[in-house]
PDB file of C-alpha atoms and ligand atoms in Angstrom:
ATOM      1  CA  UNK E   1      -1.545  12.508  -9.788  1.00 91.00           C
ATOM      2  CA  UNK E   2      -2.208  11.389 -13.039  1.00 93.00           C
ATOM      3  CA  UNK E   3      -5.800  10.763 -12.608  1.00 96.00           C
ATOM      4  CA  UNK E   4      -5.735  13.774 -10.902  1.00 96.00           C
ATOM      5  CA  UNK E   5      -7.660  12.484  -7.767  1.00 98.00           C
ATOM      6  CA  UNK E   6      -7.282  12.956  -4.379  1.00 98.00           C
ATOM      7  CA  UNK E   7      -7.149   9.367  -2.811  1.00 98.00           C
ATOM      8  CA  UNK E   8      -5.706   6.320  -4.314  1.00 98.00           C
ATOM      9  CA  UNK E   9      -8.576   4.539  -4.431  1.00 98.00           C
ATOM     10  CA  UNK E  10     -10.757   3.225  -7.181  1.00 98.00           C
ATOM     11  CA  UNK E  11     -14.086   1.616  -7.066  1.00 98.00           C
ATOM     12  CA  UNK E  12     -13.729  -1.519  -9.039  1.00 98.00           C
ATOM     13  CA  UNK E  13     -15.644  -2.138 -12.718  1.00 98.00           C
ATOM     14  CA  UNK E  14     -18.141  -4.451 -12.219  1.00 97.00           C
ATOM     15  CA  UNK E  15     -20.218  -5.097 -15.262  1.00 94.00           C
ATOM     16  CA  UNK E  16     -24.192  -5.014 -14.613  1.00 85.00           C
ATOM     17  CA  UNK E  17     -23.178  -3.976 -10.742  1.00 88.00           C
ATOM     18  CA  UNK E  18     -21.262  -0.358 -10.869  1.00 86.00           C
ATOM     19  CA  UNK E  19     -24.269   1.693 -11.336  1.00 95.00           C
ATOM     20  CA  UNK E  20     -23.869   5.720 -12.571  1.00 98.00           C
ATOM     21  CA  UNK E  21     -24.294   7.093  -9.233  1.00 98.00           C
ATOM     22  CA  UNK E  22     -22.167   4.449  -7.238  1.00 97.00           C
ATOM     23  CA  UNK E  23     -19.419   5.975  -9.565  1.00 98.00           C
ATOM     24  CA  UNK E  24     -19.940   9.296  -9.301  1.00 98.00           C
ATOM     25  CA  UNK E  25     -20.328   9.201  -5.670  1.00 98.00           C
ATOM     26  CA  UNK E  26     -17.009   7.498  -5.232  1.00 98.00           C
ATOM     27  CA  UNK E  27     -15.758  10.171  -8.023  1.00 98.00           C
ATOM     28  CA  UNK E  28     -17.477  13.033  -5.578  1.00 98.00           C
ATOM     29  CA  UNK E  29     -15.630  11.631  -2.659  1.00 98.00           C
ATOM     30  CA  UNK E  30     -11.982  12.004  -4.294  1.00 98.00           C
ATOM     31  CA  UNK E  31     -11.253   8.354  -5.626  1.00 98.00           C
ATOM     32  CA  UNK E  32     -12.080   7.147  -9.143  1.00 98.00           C
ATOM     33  CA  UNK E  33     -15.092   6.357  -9.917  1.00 98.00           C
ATOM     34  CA  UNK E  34     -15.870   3.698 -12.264  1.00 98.00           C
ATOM     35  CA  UNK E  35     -18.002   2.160 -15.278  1.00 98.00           C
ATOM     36  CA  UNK E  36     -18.153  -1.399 -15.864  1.00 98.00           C
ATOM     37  CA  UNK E  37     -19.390  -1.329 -19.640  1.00 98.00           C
ATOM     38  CA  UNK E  38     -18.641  -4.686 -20.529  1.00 96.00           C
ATOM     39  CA  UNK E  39     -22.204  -6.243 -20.720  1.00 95.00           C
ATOM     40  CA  UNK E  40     -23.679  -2.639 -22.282  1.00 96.00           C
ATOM     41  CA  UNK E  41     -24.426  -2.120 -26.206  1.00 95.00           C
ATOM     42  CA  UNK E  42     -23.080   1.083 -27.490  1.00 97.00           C
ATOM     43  CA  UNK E  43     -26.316   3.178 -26.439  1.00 97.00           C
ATOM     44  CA  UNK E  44     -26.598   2.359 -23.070  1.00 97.00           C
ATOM     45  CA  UNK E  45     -22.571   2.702 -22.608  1.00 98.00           C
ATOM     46  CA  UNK E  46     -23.511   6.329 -24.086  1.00 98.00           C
ATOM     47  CA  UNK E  47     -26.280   6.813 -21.499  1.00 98.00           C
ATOM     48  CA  UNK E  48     -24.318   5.851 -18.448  1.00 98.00           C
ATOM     49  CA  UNK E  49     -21.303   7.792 -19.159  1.00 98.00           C
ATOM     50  CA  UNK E  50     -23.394  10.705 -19.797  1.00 98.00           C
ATOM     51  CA  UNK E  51     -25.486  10.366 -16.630  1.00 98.00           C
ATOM     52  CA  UNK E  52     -22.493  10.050 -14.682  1.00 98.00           C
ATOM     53  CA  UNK E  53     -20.953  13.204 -16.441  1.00 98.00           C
ATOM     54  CA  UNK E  54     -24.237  14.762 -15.110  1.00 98.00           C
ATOM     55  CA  UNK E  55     -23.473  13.575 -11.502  1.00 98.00           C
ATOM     56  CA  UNK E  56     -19.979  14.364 -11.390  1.00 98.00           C
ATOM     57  CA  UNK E  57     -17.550  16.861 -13.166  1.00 98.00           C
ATOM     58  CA  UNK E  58     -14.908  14.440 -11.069  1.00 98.00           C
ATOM     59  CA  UNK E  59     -12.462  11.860 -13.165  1.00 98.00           C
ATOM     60  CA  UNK E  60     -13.923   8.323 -13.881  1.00 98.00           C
ATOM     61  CA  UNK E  61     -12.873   5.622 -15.964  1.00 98.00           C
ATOM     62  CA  UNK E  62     -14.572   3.474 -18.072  1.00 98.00           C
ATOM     63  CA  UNK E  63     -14.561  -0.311 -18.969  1.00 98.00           C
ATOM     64  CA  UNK E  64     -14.476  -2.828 -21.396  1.00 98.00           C
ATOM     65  CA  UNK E  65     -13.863  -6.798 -22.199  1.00 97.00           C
ATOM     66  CA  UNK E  66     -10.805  -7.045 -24.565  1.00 97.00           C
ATOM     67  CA  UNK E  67     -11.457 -10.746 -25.783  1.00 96.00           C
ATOM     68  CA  UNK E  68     -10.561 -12.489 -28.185  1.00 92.00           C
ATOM     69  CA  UNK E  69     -14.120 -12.976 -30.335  1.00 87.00           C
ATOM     70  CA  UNK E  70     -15.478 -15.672 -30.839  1.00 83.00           C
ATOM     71  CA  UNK E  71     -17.129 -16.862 -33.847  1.00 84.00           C
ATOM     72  CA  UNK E  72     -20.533 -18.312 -33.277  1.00 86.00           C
ATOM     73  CA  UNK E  73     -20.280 -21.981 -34.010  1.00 90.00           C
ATOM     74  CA  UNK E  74     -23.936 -22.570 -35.348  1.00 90.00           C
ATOM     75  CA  UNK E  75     -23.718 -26.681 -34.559  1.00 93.00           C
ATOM     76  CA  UNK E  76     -22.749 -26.178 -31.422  1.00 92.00           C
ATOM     77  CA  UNK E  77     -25.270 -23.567 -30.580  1.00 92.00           C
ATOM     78  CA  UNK E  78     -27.683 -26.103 -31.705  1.00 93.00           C
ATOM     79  CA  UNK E  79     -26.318 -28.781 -29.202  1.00 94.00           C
ATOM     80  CA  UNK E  80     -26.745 -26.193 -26.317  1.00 92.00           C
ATOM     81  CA  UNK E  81     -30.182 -24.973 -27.419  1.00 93.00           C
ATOM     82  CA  UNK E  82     -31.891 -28.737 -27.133  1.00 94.00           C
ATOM     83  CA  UNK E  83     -29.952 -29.108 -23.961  1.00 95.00           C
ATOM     84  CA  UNK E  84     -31.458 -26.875 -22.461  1.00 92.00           C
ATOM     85  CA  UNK E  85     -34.969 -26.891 -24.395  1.00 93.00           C
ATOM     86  CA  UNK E  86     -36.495 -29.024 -21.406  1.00 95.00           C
ATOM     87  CA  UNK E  87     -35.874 -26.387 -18.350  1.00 95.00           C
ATOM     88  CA  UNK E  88     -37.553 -23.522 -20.641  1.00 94.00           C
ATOM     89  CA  UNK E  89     -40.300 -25.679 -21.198  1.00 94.00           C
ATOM     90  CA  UNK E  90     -40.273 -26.507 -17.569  1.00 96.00           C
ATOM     91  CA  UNK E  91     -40.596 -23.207 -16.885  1.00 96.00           C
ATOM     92  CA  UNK E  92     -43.155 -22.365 -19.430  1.00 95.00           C
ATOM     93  CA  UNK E  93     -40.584 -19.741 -21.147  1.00 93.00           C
ATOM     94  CA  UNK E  94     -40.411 -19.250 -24.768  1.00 92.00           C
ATOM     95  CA  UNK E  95     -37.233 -21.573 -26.122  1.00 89.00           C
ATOM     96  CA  UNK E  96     -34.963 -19.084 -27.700  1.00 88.00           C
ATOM     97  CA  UNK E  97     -34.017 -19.684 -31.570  1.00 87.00           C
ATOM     98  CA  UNK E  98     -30.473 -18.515 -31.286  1.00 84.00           C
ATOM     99  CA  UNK E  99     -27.638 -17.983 -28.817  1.00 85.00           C
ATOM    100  CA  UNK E 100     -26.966 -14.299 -28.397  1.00 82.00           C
ATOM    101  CA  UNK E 101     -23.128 -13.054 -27.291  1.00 83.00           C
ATOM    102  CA  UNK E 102     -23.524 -10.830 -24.121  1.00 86.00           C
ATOM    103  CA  UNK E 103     -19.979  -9.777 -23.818  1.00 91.00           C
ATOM    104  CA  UNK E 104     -18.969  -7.341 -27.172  1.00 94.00           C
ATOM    105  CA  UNK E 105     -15.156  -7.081 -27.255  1.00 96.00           C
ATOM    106  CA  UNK E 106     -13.547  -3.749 -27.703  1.00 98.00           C
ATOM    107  CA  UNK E 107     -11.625  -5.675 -30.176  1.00 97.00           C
ATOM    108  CA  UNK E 108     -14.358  -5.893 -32.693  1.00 95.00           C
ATOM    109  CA  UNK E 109     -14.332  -2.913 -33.909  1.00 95.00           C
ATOM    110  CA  UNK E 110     -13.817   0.760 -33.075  1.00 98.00           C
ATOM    111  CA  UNK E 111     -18.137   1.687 -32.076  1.00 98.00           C
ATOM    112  CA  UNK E 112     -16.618   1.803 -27.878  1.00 98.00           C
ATOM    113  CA  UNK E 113     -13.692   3.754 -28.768  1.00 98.00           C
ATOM    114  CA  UNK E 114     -14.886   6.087 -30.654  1.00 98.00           C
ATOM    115  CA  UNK E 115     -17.527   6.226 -27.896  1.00 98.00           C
ATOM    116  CA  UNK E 116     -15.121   7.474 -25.441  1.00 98.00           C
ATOM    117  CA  UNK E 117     -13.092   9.725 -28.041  1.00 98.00           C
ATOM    118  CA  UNK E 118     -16.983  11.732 -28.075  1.00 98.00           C
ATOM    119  CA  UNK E 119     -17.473  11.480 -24.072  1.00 98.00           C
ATOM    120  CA  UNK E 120     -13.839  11.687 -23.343  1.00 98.00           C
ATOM    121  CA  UNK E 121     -13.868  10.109 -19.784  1.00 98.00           C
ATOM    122  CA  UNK E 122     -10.390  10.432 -17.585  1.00 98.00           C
ATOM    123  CA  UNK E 123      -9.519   7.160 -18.399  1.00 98.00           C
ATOM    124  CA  UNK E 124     -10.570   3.583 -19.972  1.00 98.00           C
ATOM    125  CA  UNK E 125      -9.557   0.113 -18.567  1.00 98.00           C
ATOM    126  CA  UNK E 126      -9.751  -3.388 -20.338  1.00 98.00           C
ATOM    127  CA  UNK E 127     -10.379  -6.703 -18.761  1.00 97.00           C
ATOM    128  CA  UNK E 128      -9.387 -10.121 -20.342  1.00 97.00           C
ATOM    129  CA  UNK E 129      -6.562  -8.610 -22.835  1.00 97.00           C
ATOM    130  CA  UNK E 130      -4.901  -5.553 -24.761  1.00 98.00           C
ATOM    131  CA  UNK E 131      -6.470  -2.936 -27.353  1.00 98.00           C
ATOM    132  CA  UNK E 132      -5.588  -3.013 -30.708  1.00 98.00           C
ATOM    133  CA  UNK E 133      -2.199  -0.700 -30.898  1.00 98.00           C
ATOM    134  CA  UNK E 134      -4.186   1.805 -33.236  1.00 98.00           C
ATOM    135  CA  UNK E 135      -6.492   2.437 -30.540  1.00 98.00           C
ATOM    136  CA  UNK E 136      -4.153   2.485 -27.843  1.00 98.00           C
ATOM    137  CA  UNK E 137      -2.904   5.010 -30.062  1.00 98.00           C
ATOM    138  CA  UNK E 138      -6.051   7.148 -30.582  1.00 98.00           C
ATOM    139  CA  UNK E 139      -6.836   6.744 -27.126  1.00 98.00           C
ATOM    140  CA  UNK E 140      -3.326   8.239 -25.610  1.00 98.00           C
ATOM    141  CA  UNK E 141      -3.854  10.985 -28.633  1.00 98.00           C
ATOM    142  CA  UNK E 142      -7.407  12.373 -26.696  1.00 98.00           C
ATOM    143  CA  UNK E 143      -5.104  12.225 -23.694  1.00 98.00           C
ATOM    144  CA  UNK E 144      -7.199   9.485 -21.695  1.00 98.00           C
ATOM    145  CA  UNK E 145      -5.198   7.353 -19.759  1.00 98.00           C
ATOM    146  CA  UNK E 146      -5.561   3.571 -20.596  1.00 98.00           C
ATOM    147  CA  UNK E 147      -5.406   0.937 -17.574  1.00 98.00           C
ATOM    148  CA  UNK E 148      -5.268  -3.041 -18.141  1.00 98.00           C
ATOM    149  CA  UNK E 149      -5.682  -5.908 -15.510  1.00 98.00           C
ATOM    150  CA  UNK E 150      -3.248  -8.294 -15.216  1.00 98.00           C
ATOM    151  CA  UNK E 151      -2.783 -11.542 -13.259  1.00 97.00           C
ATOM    152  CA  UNK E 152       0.405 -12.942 -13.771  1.00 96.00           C
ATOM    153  CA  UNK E 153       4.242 -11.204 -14.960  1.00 96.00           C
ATOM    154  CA  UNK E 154       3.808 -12.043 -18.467  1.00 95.00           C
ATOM    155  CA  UNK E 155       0.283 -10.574 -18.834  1.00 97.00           C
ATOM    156  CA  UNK E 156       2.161  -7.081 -17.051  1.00 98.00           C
ATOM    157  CA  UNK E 157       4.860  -7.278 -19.857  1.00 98.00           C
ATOM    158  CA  UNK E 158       2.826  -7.630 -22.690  1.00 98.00           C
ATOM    159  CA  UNK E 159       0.598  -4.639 -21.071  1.00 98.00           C
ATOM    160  CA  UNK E 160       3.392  -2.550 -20.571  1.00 98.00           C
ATOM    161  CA  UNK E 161       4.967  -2.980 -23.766  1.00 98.00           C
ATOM    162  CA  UNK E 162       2.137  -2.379 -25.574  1.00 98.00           C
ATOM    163  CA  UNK E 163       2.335   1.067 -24.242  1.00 98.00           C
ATOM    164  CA  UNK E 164      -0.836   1.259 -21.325  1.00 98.00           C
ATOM    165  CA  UNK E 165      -0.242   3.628 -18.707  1.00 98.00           C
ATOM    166  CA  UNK E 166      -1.349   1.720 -15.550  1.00 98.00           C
ATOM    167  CA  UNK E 167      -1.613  -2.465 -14.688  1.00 98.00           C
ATOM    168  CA  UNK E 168      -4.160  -3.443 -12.558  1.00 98.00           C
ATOM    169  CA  UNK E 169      -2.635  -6.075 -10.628  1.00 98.00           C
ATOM    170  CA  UNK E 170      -5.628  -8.637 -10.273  1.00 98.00           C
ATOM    171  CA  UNK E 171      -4.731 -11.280  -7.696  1.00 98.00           C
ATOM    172  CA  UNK E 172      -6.603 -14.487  -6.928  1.00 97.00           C
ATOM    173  CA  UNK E 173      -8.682 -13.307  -4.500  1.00 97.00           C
ATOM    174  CA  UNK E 174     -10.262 -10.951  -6.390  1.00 97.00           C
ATOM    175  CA  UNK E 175     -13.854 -11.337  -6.789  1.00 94.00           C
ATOM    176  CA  UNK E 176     -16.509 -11.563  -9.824  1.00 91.00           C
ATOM    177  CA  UNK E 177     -13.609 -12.110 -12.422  1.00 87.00           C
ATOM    178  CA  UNK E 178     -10.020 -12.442 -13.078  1.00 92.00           C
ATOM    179  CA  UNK E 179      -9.192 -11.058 -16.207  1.00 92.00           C
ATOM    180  CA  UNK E 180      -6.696 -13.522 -17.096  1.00 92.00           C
ATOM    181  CA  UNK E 181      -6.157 -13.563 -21.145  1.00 92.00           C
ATOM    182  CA  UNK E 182      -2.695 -15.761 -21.177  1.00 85.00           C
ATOM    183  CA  UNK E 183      -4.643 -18.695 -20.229  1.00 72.00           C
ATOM    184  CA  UNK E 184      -1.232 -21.113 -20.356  1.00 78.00           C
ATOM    185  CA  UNK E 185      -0.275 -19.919 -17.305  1.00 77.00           C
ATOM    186  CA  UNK E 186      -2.641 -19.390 -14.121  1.00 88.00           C
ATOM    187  CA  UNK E 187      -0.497 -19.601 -10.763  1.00 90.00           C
ATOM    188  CA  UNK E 188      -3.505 -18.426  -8.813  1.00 94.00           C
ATOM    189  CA  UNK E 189      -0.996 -15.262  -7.784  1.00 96.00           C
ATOM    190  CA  UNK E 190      -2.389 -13.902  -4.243  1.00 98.00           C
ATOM    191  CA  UNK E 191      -2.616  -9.898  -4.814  1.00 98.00           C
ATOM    192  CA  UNK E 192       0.603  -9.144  -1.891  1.00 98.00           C
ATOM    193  CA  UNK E 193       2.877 -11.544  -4.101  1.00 98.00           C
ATOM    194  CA  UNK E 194       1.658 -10.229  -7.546  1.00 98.00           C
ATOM    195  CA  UNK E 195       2.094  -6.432  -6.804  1.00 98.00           C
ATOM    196  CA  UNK E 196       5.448  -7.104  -5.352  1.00 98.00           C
ATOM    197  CA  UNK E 197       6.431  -8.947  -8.317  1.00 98.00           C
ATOM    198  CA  UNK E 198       4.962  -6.681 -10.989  1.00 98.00           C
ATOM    199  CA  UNK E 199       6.751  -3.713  -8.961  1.00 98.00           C
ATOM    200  CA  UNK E 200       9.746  -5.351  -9.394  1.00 98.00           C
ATOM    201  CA  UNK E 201       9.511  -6.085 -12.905  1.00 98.00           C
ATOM    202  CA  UNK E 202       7.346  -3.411 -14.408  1.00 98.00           C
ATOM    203  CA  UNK E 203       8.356   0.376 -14.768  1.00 98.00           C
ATOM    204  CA  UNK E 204       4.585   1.629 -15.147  1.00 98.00           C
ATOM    205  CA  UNK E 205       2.352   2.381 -12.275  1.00 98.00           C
ATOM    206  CA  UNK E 206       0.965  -0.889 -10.212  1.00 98.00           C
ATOM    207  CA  UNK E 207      -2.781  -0.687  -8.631  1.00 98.00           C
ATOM    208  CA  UNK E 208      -3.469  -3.484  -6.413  1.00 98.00           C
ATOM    209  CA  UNK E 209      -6.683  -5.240  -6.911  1.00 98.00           C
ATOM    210  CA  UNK E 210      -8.295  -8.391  -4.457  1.00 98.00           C
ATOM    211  CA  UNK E 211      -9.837  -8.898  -1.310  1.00 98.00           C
ATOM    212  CA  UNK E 212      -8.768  -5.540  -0.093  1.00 98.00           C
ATOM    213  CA  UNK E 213     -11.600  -4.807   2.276  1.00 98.00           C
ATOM    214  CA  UNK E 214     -10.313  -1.631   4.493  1.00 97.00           C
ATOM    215  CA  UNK E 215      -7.689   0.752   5.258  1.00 97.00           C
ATOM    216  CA  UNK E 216      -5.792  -1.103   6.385  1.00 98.00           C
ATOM    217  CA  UNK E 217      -4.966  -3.959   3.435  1.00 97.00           C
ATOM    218  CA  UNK E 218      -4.595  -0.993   1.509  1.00 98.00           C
ATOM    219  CA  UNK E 219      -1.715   0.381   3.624  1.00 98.00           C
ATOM    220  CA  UNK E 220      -0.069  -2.953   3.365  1.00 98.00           C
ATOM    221  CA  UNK E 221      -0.156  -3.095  -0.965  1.00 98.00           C
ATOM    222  CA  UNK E 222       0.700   0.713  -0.814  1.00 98.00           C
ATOM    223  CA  UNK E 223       3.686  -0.033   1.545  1.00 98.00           C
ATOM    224  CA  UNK E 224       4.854  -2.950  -1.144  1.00 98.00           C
ATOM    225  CA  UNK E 225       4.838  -0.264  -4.218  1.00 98.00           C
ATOM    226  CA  UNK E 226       1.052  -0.323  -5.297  1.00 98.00           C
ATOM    227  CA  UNK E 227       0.288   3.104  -6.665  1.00 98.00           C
ATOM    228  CA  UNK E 228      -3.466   2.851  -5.535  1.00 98.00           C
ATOM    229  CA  UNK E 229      -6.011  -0.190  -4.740  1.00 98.00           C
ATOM    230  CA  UNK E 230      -9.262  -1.202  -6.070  1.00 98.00           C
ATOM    231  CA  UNK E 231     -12.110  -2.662  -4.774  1.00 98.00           C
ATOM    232  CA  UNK E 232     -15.068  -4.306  -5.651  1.00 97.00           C
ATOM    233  CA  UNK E 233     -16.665  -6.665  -3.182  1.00 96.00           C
ATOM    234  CA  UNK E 234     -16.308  -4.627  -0.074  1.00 95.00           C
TER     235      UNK E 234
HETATM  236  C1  LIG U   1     -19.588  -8.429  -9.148  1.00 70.29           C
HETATM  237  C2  LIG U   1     -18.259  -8.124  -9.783  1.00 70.29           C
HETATM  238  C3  LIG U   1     -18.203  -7.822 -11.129  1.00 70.29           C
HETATM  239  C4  LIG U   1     -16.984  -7.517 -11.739  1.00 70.29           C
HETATM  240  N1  LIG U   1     -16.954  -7.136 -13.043  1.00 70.29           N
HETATM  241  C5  LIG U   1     -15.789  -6.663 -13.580  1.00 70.29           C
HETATM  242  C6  LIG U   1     -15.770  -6.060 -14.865  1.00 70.29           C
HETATM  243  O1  LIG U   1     -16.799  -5.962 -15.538  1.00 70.29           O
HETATM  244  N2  LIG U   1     -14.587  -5.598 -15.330  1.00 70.29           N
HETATM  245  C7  LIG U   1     -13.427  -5.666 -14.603  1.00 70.29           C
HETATM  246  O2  LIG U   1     -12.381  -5.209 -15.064  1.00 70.29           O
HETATM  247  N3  LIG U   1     -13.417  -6.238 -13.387  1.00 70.29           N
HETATM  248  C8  LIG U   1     -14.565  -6.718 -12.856  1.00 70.29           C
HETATM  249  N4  LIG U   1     -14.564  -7.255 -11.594  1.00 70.29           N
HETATM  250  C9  LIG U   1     -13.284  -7.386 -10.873  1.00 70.29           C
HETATM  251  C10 LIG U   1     -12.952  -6.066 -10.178  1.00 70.29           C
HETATM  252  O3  LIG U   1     -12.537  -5.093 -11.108  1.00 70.29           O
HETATM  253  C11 LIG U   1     -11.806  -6.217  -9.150  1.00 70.29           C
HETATM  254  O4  LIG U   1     -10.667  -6.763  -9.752  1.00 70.29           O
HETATM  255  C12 LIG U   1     -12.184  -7.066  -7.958  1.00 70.29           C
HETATM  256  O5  LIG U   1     -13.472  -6.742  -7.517  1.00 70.29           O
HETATM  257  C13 LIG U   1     -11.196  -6.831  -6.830  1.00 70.29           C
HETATM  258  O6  LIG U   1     -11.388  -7.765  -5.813  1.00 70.29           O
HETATM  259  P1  LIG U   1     -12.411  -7.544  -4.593  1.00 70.29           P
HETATM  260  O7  LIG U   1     -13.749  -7.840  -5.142  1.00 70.29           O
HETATM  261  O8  LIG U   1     -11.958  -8.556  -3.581  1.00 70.29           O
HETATM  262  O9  LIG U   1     -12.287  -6.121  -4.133  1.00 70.29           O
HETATM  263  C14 LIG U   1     -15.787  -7.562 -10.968  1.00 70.29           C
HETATM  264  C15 LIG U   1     -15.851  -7.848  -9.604  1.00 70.29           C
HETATM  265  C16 LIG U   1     -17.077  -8.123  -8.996  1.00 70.29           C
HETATM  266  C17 LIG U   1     -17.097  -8.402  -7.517  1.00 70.29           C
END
């Protein structure tokens, strides 16, 4: 209802997999459509969520990585560039001169969010950890519902006190990722046990997210309190 789609089911974000049109066919069909934006620089982001504006006039959601950055350690770069000098020469490739980070973190700075304040999708989700509270903030301003993926209770607390709308209840069979960001603690929680705990424990909405393949492992999370499921692989 809050989506404002007409089956609760989402098409997982899978960076450099969830194409435009996968999304907006899913979006088309009455689930939610999704981006996986992780991998993208700020003008392709723009591209695919306009393309997929131009395919559907259905709600979507968007995604990003919420790491923590890391500096580039230039030594260590170094160490990993003549390690692996002999398979480009090997393959007669041109040896690269510097490592270059693939994964930009919506914590960086504000280029993705004020990307989706201009192209307004329904709603945004972050993988790997929490937005900065000012653009949690912004983001619940433009009225765009904000989703996070959690894997364990204490990941779903933090979420839900930082104000997010939905937890996406990763469990360990999920596939491609787990966006685990407290690393102390990963119990390897199977999806059944983690949306029954997080349903106990949480007061926000609950989608249920690994190794659901049909209709009916999605009646069984539904029937244990998941709002909606999402899946990738299948
Ligand atoms: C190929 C692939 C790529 C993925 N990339 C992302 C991603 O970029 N962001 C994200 O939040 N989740 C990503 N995931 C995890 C999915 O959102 C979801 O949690 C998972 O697919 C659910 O499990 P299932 O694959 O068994 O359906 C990816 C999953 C797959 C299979």
């Amino acid at each position: 209802e809050q989506l404002g789609i007409k089956h609760p089911i989402f098409l997982a974000p899978m960076a450099g997999v969830s194409t435009p049109e996968l999304a907006a066919e899913v979006s088309n069909q009455g689930g939610l459509g999704s981006l996986g934006l992780g991998a993208s620089s700020v003008a392709s982001a723009r591209e695919q969520i306009l393309k997929t504006q131009d395919l559907t006039d259905c709600p979507f959601q968007v995604n990003f990585f919420c790491h923590q950055p890391e500096p580039l350690d230039e030594a260590a770069a170094q160490v990993w560039l003549d390690y692996l000098s002999p398979h480009f020469v090997h393959y007669g490739v041109a040896l690269p001169t510097q490592l270059k980070n693939l994964y930009p973190s919506f914590l960086s700075n504000d280029d993705y969010l004020n990307l989706v304040l201009e192209t307004r999708p329904q709603a945004v989700s972050f993988h790997f950890g929490i937005p900065h509270a000012h653009q949690i903030q912004a983001l619940k301003q433009a009225g765009i519902i904000t989703m996070v993926s959690a894997t364990n209770l204490a990941e779903a607390q933090a979420i839900e006190a930082a104000g997010i709308d939905i937890i996406i209840a990763q469990g360990v069979e999920a596939g491609g990722h787990r966006g685990l960001f407290n690393a102390a603690i990963d119990g390897g929680i199977r999806t059944v046990d983690l949306v029954t705990l997080l349903t106990q424990h949480c007061q926000i909405p609950v989608v249920a997210a690994g190794g659901i393949m049909n209709g009916q492992h999605a009646q069984r999370v539904l029937n244990l309190g998941a709002v909606a499921v999402q899946l990738g692989t299948a």
